[in-house]
Amino acid sequence: MELSPQLARLLREDLIILEGPALNRPPLIHTPELANLIDHVGCRSAIAQGLKGPNNRPVPVTASYKLANSTERLYMLAHGDSPRLLVGILKMGRKNLFHYDSKGTIHQLQEQHSVLDFYVHESFQRQGVGLTLFQAMLDYEDTSPEMLAYDRPSPKLIVRRCRSHSLSSFSCSDHSCLYAQGFLRKHFHLSDYVPQQNNFVIFNRFFEMRAPPKQSAYDSISSRPLTARNGRKRFQ
Ligand code: ACO
């Protein structure tokens, strides 16, 4: 997703952290190109996740007008100089959830920290970009992957029960099987969860460790293939 020269000037840092309401204030309110870009990438994300409505139209989770009127936060990762590209987004928000754990106990989770949208451009997938973005989010939010809820996670994000190889376990090791690996299993060893009606996933580990230490065991961002080398910019 190529940035116009004006957007490239605005998004000089590789990591951009955008508080939704900042879109309603200067300087961003004077930059409709940014709203268009968010709408475009939100649409691409919906298509990539197969989120469709009537007439097969994509139903984006991320749209600029909704973001501007929310308390949600959008992480954006840009890359390169000419052209300067937007390579991924990740949206965080808080949700009130009722959630069953593996023992059948129901938990009322208020303002549960949640991953709402996550997308890396197709030409950059499986190169570590998603991990860079996700790790930057964890650092900024001061949290760890098991403490988050995931809204309607796609098979690329989480492992699902493998129908062709292993019906009853998560132990499929066939690399060609889509269900064998998901982003969260590969990078953070997260796989076990209890499916819920509301389509949010919270891993069993969440309920085992409600007051975890800050995530620290993973590689530093700077050692990854695509990194936010130019620091970060926060719009609030
Ligand atoms: N098929 C299966 N697993 C995949 C795929 C794929 N096409 N792409 C990524 N993964 C998983 C695998 O575990 C992969 O490891 P592997 O290549 O060794 O098998 C790992 O992610 C790669 O990690 P990164 O390179 O750091 O991740 P990437 O840059 O590809 O970003 C993301 C991951 C965001 C899931 C990306 O693949 C994507 O945008 N997919 C389409 C949109 C999507 O499904 N987003 C998740 C929505 S769920 C939500 O937002 C709560």
Short mmCIF file of C-alpha atoms and ligand atoms in Angstrom, two decimals:
data_model
loop_
_atom_site.label_atom_id
_atom_site.label_comp_id
_atom_site.label_asym_id
_atom_site.label_seq_id
_atom_site.Cartn_x
_atom_site.Cartn_y
_atom_site.Cartn_z
CA MET A 1 0.00 0.00 0.00
CA GLU A 2 1.94 2.95 -1.34
CA LEU A 3 1.79 6.22 0.55
CA SER A 4 1.29 9.53 -1.21
CA PRO A 5 4.16 12.04 -0.73
CA GLN A 6 2.01 13.94 1.79
CA LEU A 7 1.31 10.79 3.81
CA ALA A 8 4.92 9.69 3.55
CA ARG A 9 5.90 13.02 5.16
CA LEU A 10 3.30 12.58 7.90
CA LEU A 11 4.23 8.95 8.55
CA ARG A 12 8.01 9.37 8.61
CA GLU A 13 8.50 6.97 11.53
CA ASP A 14 8.11 3.27 10.78
CA LEU A 15 5.83 2.64 13.76
CA ILE A 16 2.79 4.88 14.04
CA ILE A 17 0.52 4.66 17.07
CA LEU A 18 -2.79 6.32 16.43
CA GLU A 19 -5.39 6.94 19.13
CA GLY A 20 -8.76 6.90 17.32
CA PRO A 21 -9.96 10.38 18.36
CA ALA A 22 -6.73 11.93 17.00
CA LEU A 23 -8.38 11.62 13.58
CA ASN A 24 -10.84 14.32 14.67
CA ARG A 25 -8.10 16.78 15.66
CA PRO A 26 -5.32 18.66 13.88
CA PRO A 27 -3.12 17.72 12.18
CA LEU A 28 -4.90 14.51 11.15
CA ILE A 29 -8.31 16.08 10.59
CA HIS A 30 -6.65 18.07 7.78
CA THR A 31 -5.31 14.89 6.21
CA PRO A 32 -8.22 13.01 4.64
CA GLU A 33 -5.68 10.83 2.81
CA LEU A 34 -4.95 9.13 6.12
CA ALA A 35 -8.63 8.30 6.67
CA ASN A 36 -8.76 6.93 3.11
CA LEU A 37 -5.67 4.84 3.74
CA ILE A 38 -7.17 3.40 6.94
CA ASP A 39 -10.39 2.58 5.10
CA HIS A 40 -8.43 0.93 2.30
CA VAL A 41 -6.29 -1.22 4.59
CA GLY A 42 -9.33 -2.06 6.73
CA CYS A 43 -11.04 -3.32 3.61
CA ARG A 44 -8.04 -5.39 2.58
CA SER A 45 -7.94 -6.92 6.04
CA ALA A 46 -11.63 -7.86 5.84
CA ILE A 47 -11.09 -9.49 2.45
CA ALA A 48 -8.06 -11.38 3.74
CA GLN A 49 -10.10 -12.68 6.68
CA GLY A 50 -13.18 -13.47 4.58
CA LEU A 51 -15.37 -11.05 6.54
CA LYS A 52 -18.28 -10.60 4.15
CA GLY A 53 -21.74 -9.11 4.35
CA PRO A 54 -24.67 -8.96 1.94
CA ASN A 55 -23.71 -9.22 -1.74
CA ASN A 56 -20.34 -10.59 -0.68
CA ARG A 57 -19.12 -7.11 0.21
CA PRO A 58 -16.25 -6.99 2.70
CA VAL A 59 -17.22 -5.88 6.20
CA PRO A 60 -14.17 -4.11 7.63
CA VAL A 61 -13.42 -4.20 11.33
CA THR A 62 -11.24 -1.13 10.87
CA ALA A 63 -12.82 1.98 9.34
CA SER A 64 -11.69 5.56 9.90
CA TYR A 65 -15.06 6.96 10.98
CA LYS A 66 -15.53 4.23 13.59
CA LEU A 67 -11.97 4.56 14.80
CA ALA A 68 -12.28 8.34 15.16
CA ASN A 69 -15.28 7.88 17.45
CA SER A 70 -13.82 5.18 19.63
CA THR A 71 -11.16 4.68 22.27
CA GLU A 72 -9.42 2.17 20.05
CA ARG A 73 -5.78 2.40 19.09
CA LEU A 74 -4.34 1.59 15.69
CA TYR A 75 -0.75 0.51 15.19
CA MET A 76 0.58 1.01 11.69
CA LEU A 77 3.90 -0.18 10.30
CA ALA A 78 5.45 1.66 7.37
CA HIS A 79 8.51 0.67 5.40
CA GLY A 80 10.89 2.03 2.76
CA ASP A 81 11.49 5.44 1.24
CA SER A 82 10.53 5.47 -2.38
CA PRO A 83 8.03 4.16 -2.53
CA ARG A 84 7.08 4.41 1.13
CA LEU A 85 4.66 1.62 1.97
CA LEU A 86 2.19 0.79 4.68
CA VAL A 87 2.87 -2.88 5.35
CA GLY A 88 0.60 -3.74 8.28
CA ILE A 89 -1.94 -2.69 10.88
CA LEU A 90 -3.04 -3.93 14.26
CA LYS A 91 -6.02 -2.55 16.16
CA MET A 92 -6.49 -2.77 19.92
CA GLY A 93 -9.54 -2.01 22.02
CA ARG A 94 -11.39 -2.89 25.23
CA LYS A 95 -14.47 -5.13 25.31
CA ASN A 96 -16.85 -6.31 28.02
CA LEU A 97 -17.03 -10.08 27.71
CA PHE A 98 -18.58 -13.09 29.38
CA HIS A 99 -16.25 -16.00 28.97
CA TYR A 100 -16.29 -19.67 29.99
CA ASP A 101 -13.00 -21.21 31.09
CA SER A 102 -12.04 -24.88 30.62
CA LYS A 103 -13.73 -25.81 33.92
CA GLY A 104 -17.04 -24.33 32.78
CA THR A 105 -16.80 -21.33 35.11
CA ILE A 106 -18.09 -18.13 33.59
CA HIS A 107 -16.01 -14.96 33.96
CA GLN A 108 -17.25 -11.43 33.51
CA LEU A 109 -14.34 -9.55 31.97
CA GLN A 110 -14.76 -5.81 31.96
CA GLU A 111 -12.81 -3.73 29.50
CA GLN A 112 -10.88 -6.78 28.42
CA HIS A 113 -7.82 -5.79 26.40
CA SER A 114 -8.49 -7.20 22.93
CA VAL A 115 -6.88 -7.60 19.53
CA LEU A 116 -9.59 -6.49 17.13
CA ASP A 117 -7.86 -6.45 13.76
CA PHE A 118 -4.47 -7.55 12.47
CA TYR A 119 -3.31 -7.51 8.88
CA VAL A 120 -0.03 -7.60 6.97
CA HIS A 121 0.00 -6.91 3.25
CA GLU A 122 0.13 -10.14 1.27
CA SER A 123 3.53 -9.35 -0.27
CA PHE A 124 5.05 -9.01 3.21
CA GLN A 125 3.42 -11.94 5.00
CA ARG A 126 5.53 -14.70 6.57
CA GLN A 127 8.61 -12.47 6.76
CA GLY A 128 8.36 -11.49 10.41
CA VAL A 129 6.44 -8.24 9.84
CA GLY A 130 3.45 -9.43 11.84
CA LEU A 131 5.70 -10.36 14.73
CA THR A 132 7.40 -6.96 14.63
CA LEU A 133 4.06 -5.20 14.76
CA PHE A 134 2.65 -7.49 17.43
CA GLN A 135 5.73 -7.19 19.61
CA ALA A 136 5.69 -3.40 19.29
CA MET A 137 2.07 -3.47 20.44
CA LEU A 138 2.93 -5.71 23.42
CA ASP A 139 5.74 -3.41 24.47
CA TYR A 140 3.63 -0.28 24.18
CA GLU A 141 0.58 -1.78 25.89
CA ASP A 142 2.82 -3.40 28.53
CA THR A 143 1.09 -6.76 28.20
CA SER A 144 1.66 -10.31 27.01
CA PRO A 145 -0.13 -12.41 24.34
CA GLU A 146 -1.89 -14.71 26.81
CA MET A 147 -3.50 -11.76 28.60
CA LEU A 148 -5.34 -10.62 25.48
CA ALA A 149 -8.65 -11.58 23.90
CA TYR A 150 -8.76 -12.08 20.13
CA ASP A 151 -11.86 -11.11 18.18
CA ARG A 152 -12.84 -13.71 15.57
CA PRO A 153 -9.26 -14.87 14.99
CA SER A 154 -8.51 -16.24 11.55
CA PRO A 155 -6.81 -19.62 10.97
CA LYS A 156 -3.60 -17.75 10.21
CA LEU A 157 -3.64 -16.27 13.70
CA ILE A 158 -4.60 -19.28 15.76
CA VAL A 159 -4.32 -23.00 15.42
CA ARG A 160 -7.58 -24.81 15.01
CA ARG A 161 -8.33 -28.46 15.37
CA CYS A 162 -6.87 -30.17 12.33
CA ARG A 163 -9.62 -32.16 10.67
CA SER A 164 -7.46 -34.09 8.23
CA HIS A 165 -4.57 -35.01 10.49
CA SER A 166 -5.53 -34.97 14.12
CA LEU A 167 -9.14 -34.61 15.10
CA SER A 168 -8.77 -34.47 18.82
CA SER A 169 -5.50 -32.70 19.45
CA PHE A 170 -3.53 -29.65 18.44
CA SER A 171 -0.46 -31.68 17.68
CA CYS A 172 -0.54 -31.76 13.90
CA SER A 173 3.00 -31.36 12.68
CA ASP A 174 2.38 -31.42 8.92
CA HIS A 175 3.76 -28.03 7.84
CA SER A 176 1.56 -27.96 4.73
CA CYS A 177 -1.57 -28.20 6.85
CA LEU A 178 -3.14 -24.76 7.29
CA TYR A 179 -4.30 -25.78 10.72
CA ALA A 180 -0.92 -27.01 11.87
CA GLN A 181 0.48 -23.60 12.73
CA GLY A 182 -1.00 -20.28 13.52
CA PHE A 183 0.84 -17.08 14.30
CA LEU A 184 0.14 -17.27 18.04
CA ARG A 185 1.14 -20.89 18.33
CA LYS A 186 4.30 -20.44 16.31
CA HIS A 187 5.57 -17.35 18.09
CA PHE A 188 4.02 -17.62 21.56
CA HIS A 189 3.04 -21.29 21.99
CA LEU A 190 -0.59 -20.36 22.48
CA SER A 191 -3.07 -22.95 21.24
CA ASP A 192 -5.50 -24.18 23.91
CA TYR A 193 -8.77 -22.36 24.33
CA VAL A 194 -12.46 -23.00 24.87
CA PRO A 195 -14.57 -21.88 21.86
CA GLN A 196 -17.24 -19.31 22.82
CA GLN A 197 -20.50 -18.13 21.31
CA ASN A 198 -19.18 -14.56 21.03
CA ASN A 199 -16.28 -15.66 18.77
CA PHE A 200 -13.66 -14.11 21.03
CA VAL A 201 -10.75 -16.38 21.86
CA ILE A 202 -9.02 -16.21 25.23
CA PHE A 203 -6.37 -18.84 25.80
CA ASN A 204 -6.57 -21.16 28.79
CA ARG A 205 -3.32 -19.69 30.04
CA PHE A 206 -5.11 -16.40 30.70
CA PHE A 207 -7.14 -18.03 33.45
CA GLU A 208 -4.10 -19.82 34.85
CA MET A 209 -2.12 -16.60 35.26
CA ARG A 210 -4.25 -13.55 35.85
CA ALA A 211 -1.35 -11.37 37.08
CA PRO A 212 1.54 -12.21 34.74
CA PRO A 213 4.93 -10.54 34.61
CA LYS A 214 5.64 -8.22 31.70
CA GLN A 215 6.51 -10.03 28.48
CA SER A 216 10.27 -10.10 28.23
CA ALA A 217 11.53 -13.37 26.81
CA TYR A 218 11.20 -12.55 23.12
CA ASP A 219 13.75 -11.10 20.75
CA SER A 220 14.21 -7.37 20.57
CA ILE A 221 12.42 -5.68 17.69
CA SER A 222 15.69 -4.54 16.16
CA SER A 223 16.80 -8.11 15.45
CA ARG A 224 13.87 -8.80 13.14
CA PRO A 225 13.88 -8.58 9.32
CA LEU A 226 11.62 -5.53 9.11
CA THR A 227 11.98 -3.22 12.05
CA ALA A 228 10.67 0.13 13.16
CA ARG A 229 14.14 1.60 12.84
CA ASN A 230 13.12 5.23 12.76
CA GLY A 231 11.45 5.14 16.14
CA ARG A 232 7.77 5.72 16.53
CA LYS A 233 5.25 8.47 16.23
CA ARG A 234 2.21 8.75 18.43
CA PHE A 235 -0.91 10.68 17.43
CA GLN A 236 -3.22 11.28 20.39
N1 ACO B 1 -1.06 -19.72 6.45
C1 ACO B 1 -0.84 -20.25 7.65
N2 ACO B 1 -0.19 -19.59 8.64
C2 ACO B 1 0.24 -18.35 8.39
C3 ACO B 1 0.04 -17.73 7.15
C4 ACO B 1 -0.65 -18.47 6.15
N3 ACO B 1 -0.87 -17.98 4.93
N4 ACO B 1 0.59 -16.51 7.19
C5 ACO B 1 1.12 -16.37 8.42
N5 ACO B 1 0.92 -17.47 9.15
C6 ACO B 1 1.37 -17.74 10.53
C7 ACO B 1 2.31 -18.94 10.52
O1 ACO B 1 2.43 -19.43 11.83
C8 ACO B 1 3.61 -18.29 10.10
O2 ACO B 1 4.74 -19.05 10.38
P1 ACO B 1 5.37 -19.98 9.17
O3 ACO B 1 5.55 -19.07 8.00
O4 ACO B 1 6.64 -20.50 9.74
O5 ACO B 1 4.33 -21.05 8.92
C9 ACO B 1 3.59 -17.05 10.93
O6 ACO B 1 2.19 -16.64 10.98
C10 ACO B 1 4.44 -15.97 10.30
O7 ACO B 1 4.68 -14.96 11.24
P2 ACO B 1 4.96 -13.49 10.72
O8 ACO B 1 5.75 -13.53 9.45
O9 ACO B 1 5.49 -12.68 11.84
O10 ACO B 1 3.46 -13.03 10.44
P3 ACO B 1 2.86 -12.24 9.18
O11 ACO B 1 3.70 -11.06 8.84
O12 ACO B 1 2.52 -13.19 8.10
O13 ACO B 1 1.51 -11.68 9.84
C11 ACO B 1 -0.84 -12.17 9.95
C12 ACO B 1 0.58 -12.59 10.41
C13 ACO B 1 -1.15 -10.77 10.44
C14 ACO B 1 -1.83 -13.19 10.53
C15 ACO B 1 -0.86 -12.20 8.39
O14 ACO B 1 -0.62 -13.51 7.95
C16 ACO B 1 -2.17 -11.70 7.80
O15 ACO B 1 -2.36 -10.51 7.61
N6 ACO B 1 -3.07 -12.62 7.46
C17 ACO B 1 -4.34 -12.24 6.81
C18 ACO B 1 -5.26 -11.49 7.76
C19 ACO B 1 -5.50 -12.28 9.02
O16 ACO B 1 -5.84 -13.46 9.00
N7 ACO B 1 -5.33 -11.57 10.17
C20 ACO B 1 -5.63 -12.10 11.52
C21 ACO B 1 -7.00 -11.62 11.88
S1 ACO B 1 -7.54 -12.17 13.43
C22 ACO B 1 -7.66 -10.77 14.40
O17 ACO B 1 -7.43 -9.70 13.96
C23 ACO B 1 -8.01 -10.90 15.86
#
